[in-house]
Short mmCIF file of C-alpha atoms and ligand atoms in Angstrom, two decimals:
data_model
loop_
_atom_site.label_atom_id
_atom_site.label_comp_id
_atom_site.label_asym_id
_atom_site.label_seq_id
_atom_site.Cartn_x
_atom_site.Cartn_y
_atom_site.Cartn_z
CA MET H 362 0.00 0.00 0.00
CA ASP H 363 1.31 3.52 -0.58
CA LYS H 364 -0.02 4.86 2.75
CA LYS H 365 1.18 3.96 6.22
CA VAL H 366 -0.80 4.19 9.44
CA SER H 367 0.73 3.43 12.82
CA VAL H 368 -1.49 2.31 15.65
CA ILE H 369 0.00 2.85 19.10
CA GLY H 370 -1.52 0.44 21.60
CA ALA H 371 -2.22 -3.04 20.24
CA GLY H 372 -5.04 -3.80 22.67
CA ASN H 373 -8.70 -4.30 21.82
CA VAL H 374 -9.23 -0.99 20.02
CA GLY H 375 -5.79 -0.91 18.36
CA ALA H 376 -5.92 -4.47 17.03
CA THR H 377 -9.48 -4.03 15.73
CA VAL H 378 -8.44 -0.79 14.00
CA ALA H 379 -5.50 -2.65 12.41
CA GLN H 380 -7.81 -5.43 11.21
CA ARG H 381 -10.32 -3.03 9.66
CA LEU H 382 -7.65 -0.84 8.02
CA ALA H 383 -6.01 -3.90 6.45
CA GLU H 384 -9.26 -5.53 5.34
CA LYS H 385 -10.33 -2.28 3.66
CA GLU H 386 -6.87 -2.09 2.02
CA LEU H 387 -6.55 1.51 3.12
CA CYS H 388 -2.87 1.34 4.09
CA ASP H 389 -0.01 -0.68 5.54
CA VAL H 390 -0.27 -0.88 9.30
CA VAL H 391 2.36 -0.71 12.04
CA LEU H 392 1.13 -1.90 15.44
CA ILE H 393 3.13 -0.75 18.46
CA ASP H 394 2.68 -1.75 22.09
CA ILE H 395 4.73 -1.75 25.27
CA VAL H 396 4.03 -5.47 25.90
CA GLU H 397 6.62 -7.67 24.26
CA GLY H 398 5.28 -10.02 21.62
CA VAL H 399 1.71 -8.69 21.55
CA PRO H 400 1.97 -6.30 18.58
CA GLN H 401 4.21 -8.78 16.72
CA GLY H 402 1.81 -11.65 17.40
CA LYS H 403 -1.32 -9.73 16.41
CA ALA H 404 0.31 -8.33 13.25
CA LEU H 405 1.43 -11.83 12.23
CA ASP H 406 -1.97 -13.35 12.98
CA LEU H 407 -3.67 -10.65 10.87
CA SER H 408 -1.11 -11.21 8.06
CA GLU H 409 -1.95 -14.92 8.09
CA ALA H 410 -5.65 -14.07 7.64
CA ALA H 411 -4.83 -11.91 4.60
CA PRO H 412 -4.99 -14.69 1.95
CA ILE H 413 -8.51 -15.55 3.14
CA GLU H 414 -9.62 -11.96 3.61
CA LYS H 415 -8.06 -11.10 0.25
CA HIS H 416 -5.98 -8.06 1.10
CA ASP H 417 -2.37 -7.10 0.45
CA ALA H 418 -1.87 -4.66 3.31
CA HIS H 419 1.41 -5.26 5.15
CA LEU H 420 1.15 -5.50 8.92
CA THR H 421 4.16 -5.08 11.22
CA GLY H 422 4.29 -5.30 14.99
CA SER H 423 6.93 -3.71 17.20
CA ASN H 424 7.80 -2.57 20.71
CA THR H 425 9.84 0.35 19.38
CA TYR H 426 8.95 3.24 17.11
CA GLU H 427 11.41 2.96 14.16
CA ALA H 428 8.95 1.04 12.00
CA SER H 429 6.42 3.87 12.37
CA ALA H 430 8.72 6.45 10.72
CA GLY H 431 7.08 8.40 7.91
CA SER H 432 3.51 7.45 8.84
CA ASP H 433 0.69 9.38 7.21
CA ILE H 434 -1.49 8.91 10.27
CA ILE H 435 -0.75 7.87 13.85
CA ILE H 436 -3.63 6.56 15.92
CA ILE H 437 -3.11 6.65 19.67
CA THR H 438 -5.07 4.02 21.57
CA ALA H 439 -2.48 3.30 24.28
CA GLY H 440 -3.78 3.57 27.78
CA ILE H 441 -5.62 1.89 30.56
CA PRO H 442 -9.28 1.24 29.74
CA ARG H 443 -12.04 2.43 32.05
CA LYS H 444 -13.14 -0.15 34.60
CA PRO H 445 -16.67 -0.41 36.09
CA GLY H 446 -17.32 2.46 38.46
CA MET H 447 -14.27 4.39 37.25
CA SER H 448 -14.94 7.92 36.01
CA ARG H 449 -13.10 9.43 33.07
CA GLY H 450 -11.50 11.73 35.67
CA ASP H 451 -9.96 8.73 37.49
CA LEU H 452 -8.22 7.74 34.30
CA ILE H 453 -6.61 11.06 33.69
CA SER H 454 -3.23 10.91 35.39
CA ALA H 455 -2.46 7.36 34.28
CA ASN H 456 -3.38 7.93 30.68
CA ALA H 457 -1.86 11.43 30.40
CA GLY H 458 1.54 9.93 31.23
CA ILE H 459 1.09 7.14 28.70
CA VAL H 460 -0.13 9.43 25.89
CA LYS H 461 2.80 11.77 26.46
CA THR H 462 5.31 8.90 26.40
CA VAL H 463 3.97 7.47 23.14
CA THR H 464 3.30 10.75 21.31
CA GLN H 465 6.86 11.99 21.70
CA PRO H 466 8.76 9.34 19.68
CA ALA H 467 5.88 8.79 17.24
CA ALA H 468 5.61 12.50 16.37
CA GLU H 469 9.38 12.88 16.08
CA LEU H 470 9.63 10.04 13.55
CA SER H 471 6.58 11.15 11.55
CA PRO H 472 6.67 14.95 11.68
CA LYS H 473 4.08 15.33 8.91
CA ALA H 474 1.60 12.81 10.31
CA ILE H 475 -1.95 13.45 11.36
CA LEU H 476 -2.65 12.31 14.93
CA ILE H 477 -5.94 10.65 15.79
CA ILE H 478 -6.43 10.28 19.52
CA VAL H 479 -8.64 7.52 20.93
CA SER H 480 -7.32 7.17 24.51
CA ASN H 481 -9.63 8.40 27.25
CA PRO H 482 -10.53 10.77 28.78
CA LEU H 483 -10.58 11.85 25.18
CA ASP H 484 -10.70 15.63 25.17
CA ALA H 485 -7.94 15.89 27.79
CA MET H 486 -5.76 13.29 26.02
CA CYS H 487 -6.05 15.32 22.80
CA HIS H 488 -4.60 18.24 24.69
CA VAL H 489 -1.66 16.12 25.89
CA ALA H 490 -0.94 14.92 22.34
CA TYR H 491 -1.31 18.47 20.95
CA GLU H 492 1.16 19.93 23.44
CA THR H 493 3.61 17.02 23.25
CA SER H 494 3.72 16.84 19.44
CA GLY H 495 3.73 20.59 18.80
CA PHE H 496 1.72 19.80 15.64
CA PRO H 497 -0.67 22.41 14.25
CA ARG H 498 -4.27 22.03 15.32
CA ASN H 499 -5.46 20.71 11.96
CA ARG H 500 -3.28 17.62 12.54
CA VAL H 501 -4.46 16.64 16.03
CA ILE H 502 -7.95 15.16 16.02
CA GLY H 503 -9.92 13.31 18.67
CA MET H 504 -12.21 10.36 17.97
CA ALA H 505 -15.40 10.74 19.97
CA GLY H 506 -18.25 12.33 18.05
CA VAL H 507 -18.21 9.72 15.28
CA LEU H 508 -18.61 7.00 17.94
CA ASP H 509 -21.26 8.86 19.93
CA SER H 510 -23.19 9.64 16.73
CA ALA H 511 -22.96 6.00 15.60
CA ARG H 512 -24.40 4.90 18.94
CA PHE H 513 -27.24 7.43 18.61
CA ARG H 514 -27.86 6.22 15.02
CA ALA H 515 -27.92 2.58 16.11
CA PHE H 516 -30.50 3.37 18.82
CA ILE H 517 -32.63 5.44 16.40
CA ALA H 518 -32.61 2.55 13.89
CA MET H 519 -33.55 0.02 16.60
CA GLU H 520 -36.37 2.27 17.83
CA LEU H 521 -37.90 2.85 14.38
CA ASN H 522 -36.99 -0.53 12.90
CA VAL H 523 -35.28 1.06 9.89
CA SER H 524 -31.92 0.54 8.23
CA VAL H 525 -29.01 2.11 10.05
CA GLU H 526 -28.00 3.42 6.63
CA ASN H 527 -31.06 5.69 6.63
CA THR H 528 -30.00 7.33 9.87
CA HIS H 529 -27.89 10.40 10.39
CA ALA H 530 -27.07 11.92 13.76
CA PHE H 531 -25.02 14.71 15.24
CA VAL H 532 -23.51 14.58 18.69
CA LEU H 533 -21.33 17.50 19.77
CA GLY H 534 -19.49 18.46 22.94
CA GLY H 535 -17.13 16.56 25.20
CA HIS H 536 -16.92 12.76 25.18
CA GLY H 537 -18.80 11.98 28.36
CA LYS H 538 -22.04 12.52 30.21
CA THR H 539 -22.27 16.15 29.06
CA MET H 540 -22.15 15.32 25.34
CA VAL H 541 -24.72 17.23 23.28
CA PRO H 542 -26.80 15.07 20.92
CA LEU H 543 -28.69 17.32 18.48
CA PRO H 544 -32.10 15.83 17.59
CA ARG H 545 -32.86 18.77 15.23
CA TYR H 546 -29.92 17.70 13.04
CA SER H 547 -30.56 13.96 13.43
CA THR H 548 -32.57 12.40 10.65
CA VAL H 549 -34.02 9.22 9.16
CA ALA H 550 -34.05 9.35 5.36
CA GLY H 551 -33.69 13.12 5.67
CA ILE H 552 -36.64 13.50 8.06
CA PRO H 553 -35.66 15.08 11.41
CA ILE H 554 -36.31 12.60 14.23
CA ILE H 555 -38.30 15.27 16.07
CA GLU H 556 -41.02 14.60 13.47
CA LEU H 557 -40.87 10.83 13.94
CA LEU H 558 -40.51 10.28 17.66
CA SER H 559 -42.02 11.74 20.83
CA LYS H 560 -39.86 13.97 23.00
CA GLU H 561 -39.99 11.30 25.68
CA ARG H 562 -38.59 8.61 23.34
CA ILE H 563 -35.92 10.97 21.96
CA ASP H 564 -34.86 11.82 25.53
CA ALA H 565 -34.58 8.09 26.32
CA LEU H 566 -32.38 7.49 23.25
CA ILE H 567 -30.23 10.50 24.14
CA ASP H 568 -29.83 9.20 27.67
CA ARG H 569 -28.75 5.78 26.37
CA THR H 570 -26.29 7.47 23.98
CA ARG H 571 -24.82 9.53 26.84
CA LYS H 572 -24.32 6.35 28.85
CA GLY H 573 -23.27 4.28 25.82
CA GLY H 574 -19.69 3.71 26.95
CA ALA H 575 -20.73 2.85 30.51
CA GLU H 576 -23.41 0.41 29.26
CA ILE H 577 -20.74 -1.63 27.46
CA VAL H 578 -18.30 -1.42 30.39
CA GLY H 579 -21.06 -2.71 32.69
CA LEU H 580 -21.70 -5.68 30.39
CA LEU H 581 -18.09 -6.60 29.63
CA LYS H 582 -16.99 -6.21 33.28
CA THR H 583 -13.35 -6.13 32.17
CA GLY H 584 -12.39 -3.61 29.52
CA SER H 585 -14.44 -1.16 27.52
CA ALA H 586 -16.05 -0.94 24.07
CA PHE H 587 -13.80 -1.55 21.11
CA TYR H 588 -15.68 -2.61 17.96
CA ALA H 589 -17.55 0.67 17.52
CA PRO H 590 -14.62 2.86 18.66
CA ALA H 591 -12.41 1.09 16.10
CA SER H 592 -14.98 1.57 13.33
CA ALA H 593 -15.22 5.26 14.19
CA ALA H 594 -11.44 5.77 14.03
CA VAL H 595 -11.29 3.93 10.69
CA GLU H 596 -14.02 6.14 9.20
CA MET H 597 -11.87 9.15 10.08
CA VAL H 598 -8.75 7.53 8.55
CA GLU H 599 -10.63 6.72 5.34
CA SER H 600 -11.87 10.29 4.94
CA ILE H 601 -8.30 11.59 5.40
CA LEU H 602 -6.42 9.06 3.24
CA LYS H 603 -8.95 9.25 0.41
CA ASP H 604 -9.33 13.03 0.85
CA LYS H 605 -13.09 12.47 0.94
CA LYS H 606 -13.78 15.68 2.90
CA LYS H 607 -16.49 14.05 4.98
CA ILE H 608 -18.05 16.25 7.63
CA LEU H 609 -17.78 14.31 10.86
CA PRO H 610 -18.09 15.28 14.52
CA CYS H 611 -14.57 15.12 15.97
CA ALA H 612 -12.73 16.65 18.90
CA ALA H 613 -10.89 19.72 17.59
CA TYR H 614 -8.84 22.43 19.27
CA LEU H 615 -11.02 25.53 19.26
CA GLU H 616 -9.74 29.06 18.93
CA GLY H 617 -12.93 31.08 19.17
CA GLU H 618 -15.24 28.79 17.16
CA TYR H 619 -18.57 28.29 18.93
CA GLY H 620 -17.40 31.01 21.35
CA LEU H 621 -14.92 28.55 22.90
CA ASN H 622 -11.19 28.86 23.31
CA ASP H 623 -8.14 26.77 24.17
CA LEU H 624 -9.81 23.38 24.52
CA PHE H 625 -10.58 20.23 22.54
CA ILE H 626 -14.27 19.52 22.13
CA GLY H 627 -16.49 17.72 19.65
CA VAL H 628 -17.62 19.87 16.72
CA PRO H 629 -18.38 19.12 13.06
CA VAL H 630 -15.19 19.20 11.00
CA LYS H 631 -14.32 18.54 7.38
CA LEU H 632 -11.72 15.73 7.22
CA GLY H 633 -9.45 15.56 4.19
CA LYS H 634 -5.80 14.99 3.31
CA ASN H 635 -4.74 17.92 5.49
CA GLY H 636 -6.59 16.63 8.52
CA ILE H 637 -9.14 19.14 9.77
CA GLU H 638 -9.74 21.33 6.72
CA GLU H 639 -12.60 23.31 8.22
CA ILE H 640 -14.44 23.62 11.50
CA VAL H 641 -18.07 23.80 10.45
CA GLN H 642 -20.11 26.21 12.53
CA ILE H 643 -23.77 25.24 12.60
CA SER H 644 -26.41 27.46 14.15
CA LEU H 645 -27.53 26.39 17.61
CA THR H 646 -30.62 27.30 19.62
CA ASP H 647 -30.14 28.96 23.01
CA ASP H 648 -30.72 25.61 24.75
CA GLU H 649 -28.18 23.84 22.54
CA LYS H 650 -25.64 26.64 23.12
CA GLU H 651 -26.16 26.33 26.86
CA ALA H 652 -25.65 22.53 26.72
CA LEU H 653 -22.46 22.97 24.67
CA GLN H 654 -21.17 25.55 27.17
CA LYS H 655 -21.92 23.16 30.04
CA SER H 656 -20.04 20.42 28.22
CA ALA H 657 -17.13 22.81 27.58
CA ASP H 658 -17.06 23.63 31.32
CA ALA H 659 -16.78 19.90 32.12
CA VAL H 660 -13.95 19.50 29.57
CA ALA H 661 -12.15 22.54 31.04
CA GLU H 662 -12.46 20.99 34.51
CA LEU H 663 -10.79 17.77 33.33
CA LYS H 664 -8.12 19.78 31.53
CA ALA H 665 -7.40 21.63 34.78
CA LEU H 666 -6.92 18.25 36.53
CA LEU H 667 -4.36 17.44 33.87
CA PHE H 668 -2.15 20.30 34.88
CA LYS H 669 -2.46 19.36 38.55
CA SER H 670 -1.46 15.73 37.91
N1 APR Q 781 3.16 2.32 25.14
C1 APR Q 781 2.54 1.52 24.26
N2 APR Q 781 1.42 0.84 24.54
C2 APR Q 781 0.93 0.97 25.78
C3 APR Q 781 1.52 1.79 26.76
C4 APR Q 781 2.69 2.49 26.40
N3 APR Q 781 3.31 3.30 27.26
N4 APR Q 781 0.77 1.70 27.88
C5 APR Q 781 -0.25 0.87 27.63
N5 APR Q 781 -0.16 0.42 26.36
C6 APR Q 781 -1.00 -0.55 25.67
C7 APR Q 781 -1.38 -1.74 26.54
O1 APR Q 781 -0.33 -2.66 26.63
C8 APR Q 781 -2.58 -2.29 25.80
O2 APR Q 781 -2.22 -3.30 24.87
O3 APR Q 781 -2.25 0.03 25.31
C9 APR Q 781 -3.13 -1.07 25.05
C10 APR Q 781 -4.53 -0.69 25.50
O4 APR Q 781 -5.34 -1.73 25.10
P1 APR Q 781 -6.58 -2.26 25.97
O5 APR Q 781 -6.16 -2.35 27.40
O6 APR Q 781 -7.12 -3.47 25.30
O7 APR Q 781 -7.62 -1.05 25.90
P2 APR Q 781 -8.60 -0.69 24.68
O8 APR Q 781 -9.92 -1.30 24.93
O9 APR Q 781 -7.91 -0.97 23.39
O10 APR Q 781 -8.76 0.88 24.90
C11 APR Q 781 -7.67 1.76 24.67
O11 APR Q 781 -9.08 3.58 24.03
O12 APR Q 781 -11.39 3.73 24.08
C12 APR Q 781 -10.21 4.07 24.73
O13 APR Q 781 -10.82 4.19 27.07
C13 APR Q 781 -10.13 3.44 26.13
O14 APR Q 781 -8.20 4.69 26.81
C14 APR Q 781 -8.64 3.43 26.34
C15 APR Q 781 -8.08 3.20 24.94
#
């Protein structure tokens, strides 16, 4: 393949991302992890599936960063996953240290790469990667909104018994309980869901979306969601590598957009070969603005913890 994507953290999310990238023949994949043998073993296992899955993507596993040099995209999934009862805040010091340690060598060896951050707590980890890499803001992007929107879409499709392909949803704000699903901009075959569902049902779907990560953690008991997070990261990679210019909700560093400054938060962005090519500013009602501000306050609180840790 003529593109290279490095995935740092070969755990559940990282390995699933590697599998999907290879099976879609989007790029060669370098898997990196701190645990000896794991990235090598998973890369080899995926390579051995290639003849059956019919792809020619090359997969390499390593415990060091040399193989990642010259990557087009680096996806950071390294970290400790959330355990039952653990808040995103609890995760912050552990994962901030890990994200810093992995971003440094990866960014140095691939100075032109686009960083996609998956590690949680997402908005704060984006900040760590942004500061550590020194990359411009168009090349540091957080994966959250695509996942939250996919969850909302899945619940809308289940509720109305329609194809998921007919659904479209927008979820903005921080990746957590204060996320801001926007029913006015969420549609089924172009029809806003506010015309198809009662307010009560929409509120129930929104509540389930807000708690989507915790619902999976509660079921799995050990570890957190990984199939949908991996799919979401791969959709972002595809839009960038193919320069599709999809508009997707992603965590972006804001400098005045939506009246917010100096923080990463989920907003609609256009993703193309340059990373974030535009931050799309949609009009919000007063209630939606207030919800976004509340979400931004929660993100700022987590970010403040970061500088204390
Ligand atoms: N360098 C490289 N890899 C590391 C490091 C490090 N310093 N520290 C941890 N890792 C690796 C672990 O060895 C593990 O293989 O990161 C991987 C994380 O994988 P999992 O524990 O399976 O977690 P996963 O479900 O993949 O989630 C990863 O994404 O969705 C978020 O909240 C989730 O922050 C978590 C991240």
